[in-house]
Amino acid sequence: MEYNTILLPVADSKKNTAQIGDTLNEMAKGGWELISLMAQQSYGGTDGNLAVFKRNT
């Protein structure tokens, strides 16, 4: 098993939402499966979303 993490942007605009979808689709094409998504917060706001993926090696 292999794991990978990336920081996705906050879905606060159509552009960011499209970017998230594109990134998730690209990861899936590489055999990665999203297993967790957690908001990353600092100073009371959300900076992004930490995505954790896994795939069989």
Backbone as JSON Lines, residues from 0, in Angstrom:
{"i":0,"aa":"M","n":[0.86,-1.18,0.0],"ca":[0.0,0.0,0.0],"c":[0.9,1.23,0.0]}
{"i":1,"aa":"E","n":[0.47,2.24,-0.72],"ca":[1.21,3.5,-0.82],"c":[0.23,4.63,-0.52]}
{"i":2,"aa":"Y","n":[0.71,5.67,0.17],"ca":[-0.13,6.81,0.54],"c":[0.46,8.1,-0.03]}
{"i":3,"aa":"N","n":[-0.42,9.09,-0.26],"ca":[-0.02,10.38,-0.8],"c":[-0.94,11.44,-0.2]}
{"i":4,"aa":"T","n":[-0.43,12.61,0.07],"ca":[-1.25,13.71,0.57],"c":[-1.03,14.94,-0.3]}
{"i":5,"aa":"I","n":[-2.09,15.71,-0.49],"ca":[-2.0,16.98,-1.2],"c":[-2.92,17.98,-0.51]}
{"i":6,"aa":"L","n":[-2.6,19.25,-0.64],"ca":[-3.44,20.31,-0.09],"c":[-4.29,20.89,-1.22]}
{"i":7,"aa":"L","n":[-5.58,20.71,-1.11],"ca":[-6.53,21.24,-2.08],"c":[-7.0,22.62,-1.64]}
{"i":8,"aa":"P","n":[-7.36,23.48,-2.58],"ca":[-7.85,24.82,-2.2],"c":[-9.24,24.74,-1.57]}
{"i":9,"aa":"V","n":[-9.64,25.82,-0.96],"ca":[-11.0,25.96,-0.44],"c":[-11.94,26.16,-1.62]}
{"i":10,"aa":"A","n":[-13.1,25.52,-1.59],"ca":[-14.07,25.62,-2.69],"c":[-14.9,26.89,-2.53]}
{"i":11,"aa":"D","n":[-14.24,28.04,-2.64],"ca":[-14.93,29.31,-2.45],"c":[-15.2,30.06,-3.75]}
{"i":12,"aa":"S","n":[-14.9,29.41,-4.88],"ca":[-15.18,30.01,-6.18],"c":[-15.35,28.89,-7.2]}
{"i":13,"aa":"K","n":[-15.92,29.23,-8.35],"ca":[-16.08,28.22,-9.41],"c":[-14.73,27.72,-9.88]}
{"i":14,"aa":"K","n":[-13.75,28.62,-9.95],"ca":[-12.41,28.24,-10.4],"c":[-11.79,27.22,-9.45]}
{"i":15,"aa":"N","n":[-11.86,27.48,-8.14],"ca":[-11.3,26.54,-7.16],"c":[-12.06,25.22,-7.16]}
{"i":16,"aa":"T","n":[-13.36,25.27,-7.29],"ca":[-14.16,24.05,-7.33],"c":[-13.78,23.21,-8.53]}
{"i":17,"aa":"A","n":[-13.59,23.85,-9.68],"ca":[-13.17,23.12,-10.89],"c":[-11.77,22.54,-10.7]}
{"i":18,"aa":"Q","n":[-10.88,23.3,-10.06],"ca":[-9.52,22.82,-9.82],"c":[-9.53,21.59,-8.91]}
{"i":19,"aa":"I","n":[-10.37,21.6,-7.9],"ca":[-10.49,20.44,-7.0],"c":[-10.94,19.22,-7.79]}
{"i":20,"aa":"G","n":[-11.97,19.37,-8.6],"ca":[-12.46,18.26,-9.41],"c":[-11.4,17.73,-10.37]}
{"i":21,"aa":"D","n":[-10.68,18.64,-11.01],"ca":[-9.61,18.24,-11.94],"c":[-8.52,17.46,-11.2]}
{"i":22,"aa":"T","n":[-8.13,17.95,-10.04],"ca":[-7.08,17.28,-9.26],"c":[-7.52,15.9,-8.82]}
{"i":23,"aa":"L","n":[-8.75,15.78,-8.33],"ca":[-9.26,14.47,-7.89],"c":[-9.33,13.5,-9.06]}
{"i":24,"aa":"N","n":[-9.75,13.97,-10.22],"ca":[-9.82,13.11,-11.41],"c":[-8.43,12.66,-11.85]}
{"i":25,"aa":"E","n":[-7.45,13.55,-11.79],"ca":[-6.08,13.19,-12.17],"c":[-5.51,12.15,-11.21]}
{"i":26,"aa":"M","n":[-5.78,12.33,-9.93],"ca":[-5.29,11.36,-8.94],"c":[-5.94,9.99,-9.19]}
{"i":27,"aa":"A","n":[-7.22,9.97,-9.49],"ca":[-7.94,8.71,-9.76],"c":[-7.36,8.02,-10.99]}
{"i":28,"aa":"K","n":[-7.01,8.78,-12.01],"ca":[-6.41,8.19,-13.21],"c":[-5.08,7.5,-12.89]}
{"i":29,"aa":"G","n":[-4.39,8.0,-11.88],"ca":[-3.13,7.41,-11.46],"c":[-3.3,6.24,-10.5]}
{"i":30,"aa":"G","n":[-4.56,5.85,-10.27],"ca":[-4.82,4.72,-9.39],"c":[-5.0,5.08,-7.92]}
{"i":31,"aa":"W","n":[-5.04,6.38,-7.61],"ca":[-5.18,6.82,-6.23],"c":[-6.65,6.88,-5.82]}
{"i":32,"aa":"E","n":[-6.93,6.44,-4.62],"ca":[-8.29,6.48,-4.05],"c":[-8.3,7.45,-2.87]}
{"i":33,"aa":"L","n":[-9.22,8.41,-2.9],"ca":[-9.36,9.37,-1.8],"c":[-9.9,8.64,-0.58]}
{"i":34,"aa":"I","n":[-9.18,8.75,0.55],"ca":[-9.64,8.08,1.77],"c":[-9.99,9.05,2.88]}
{"i":35,"aa":"S","n":[-9.52,10.3,2.77],"ca":[-9.79,11.27,3.82],"c":[-9.66,12.68,3.27]}
{"i":36,"aa":"L","n":[-10.5,13.57,3.78],"ca":[-10.44,14.99,3.41],"c":[-10.7,15.79,4.68]}
{"i":37,"aa":"M","n":[-9.71,16.62,5.07],"ca":[-9.83,17.36,6.33],"c":[-9.49,18.82,6.11]}
{"i":38,"aa":"A","n":[-10.37,19.71,6.57],"ca":[-10.13,21.15,6.47],"c":[-8.93,21.54,7.31]}
{"i":39,"aa":"Q","n":[-8.05,22.35,6.74],"ca":[-6.88,22.85,7.44],"c":[-7.16,24.29,7.83]}
{"i":40,"aa":"Q","n":[-7.2,24.56,9.13],"ca":[-7.59,25.88,9.61],"c":[-6.45,26.56,10.36]}
{"i":41,"aa":"S","n":[-6.42,27.89,10.21],"ca":[-5.51,28.71,11.01],"c":[-6.13,30.09,11.16]}
{"i":42,"aa":"Y","n":[-5.92,30.69,12.3],"ca":[-6.43,32.03,12.58],"c":[-7.94,32.13,12.33]}
{"i":43,"aa":"G","n":[-8.68,31.06,12.61],"ca":[-10.13,31.08,12.51],"c":[-10.7,30.88,11.13]}
{"i":44,"aa":"G","n":[-9.86,30.69,10.12],"ca":[-10.34,30.47,8.75],"c":[-9.79,29.18,8.17]}
{"i":45,"aa":"T","n":[-10.36,28.76,7.08],"ca":[-9.9,27.55,6.41],"c":[-8.9,27.92,5.32]}
{"i":46,"aa":"D","n":[-7.72,27.32,5.4],"ca":[-6.64,27.59,4.43],"c":[-6.7,26.66,3.23]}
{"i":47,"aa":"G","n":[-7.25,25.5,3.42],"ca":[-7.31,24.49,2.36],"c":[-7.84,23.2,2.94]}
{"i":48,"aa":"N","n":[-7.78,22.17,2.13],"ca":[-8.27,20.86,2.55],"c":[-7.19,19.82,2.28]}
{"i":49,"aa":"L","n":[-6.78,19.12,3.33],"ca":[-5.76,18.09,3.2],"c":[-6.44,16.8,2.72]}
{"i":50,"aa":"A","n":[-6.04,16.35,1.53],"ca":[-6.59,15.13,0.94],"c":[-5.56,14.01,1.11]}
{"i":51,"aa":"V","n":[-6.02,12.86,1.6],"ca":[-5.16,11.69,1.76],"c":[-5.66,10.62,0.79]}
{"i":52,"aa":"F","n":[-4.73,10.08,0.02],"ca":[-5.03,9.07,-0.99],"c":[-4.24,7.81,-0.7]}
{"i":53,"aa":"K","n":[-4.75,6.67,-1.22],"ca":[-4.0,5.42,-1.14],"c":[-4.13,4.7,-2.46]}
{"i":54,"aa":"R","n":[-3.16,3.82,-2.73],"ca":[-3.25,2.93,-3.88],"c":[-2.41,1.7,-3.59]}
{"i":55,"aa":"N","n":[-2.76,0.61,-4.26],"ca":[-2.0,-0.61,-4.11],"c":[-0.72,-0.5,-4.92]}
{"i":56,"aa":"T","n":[0.33,-1.05,-4.39],"ca":[1.63,-1.02,-5.1],"c":[1.92,-2.35,-5.76]}
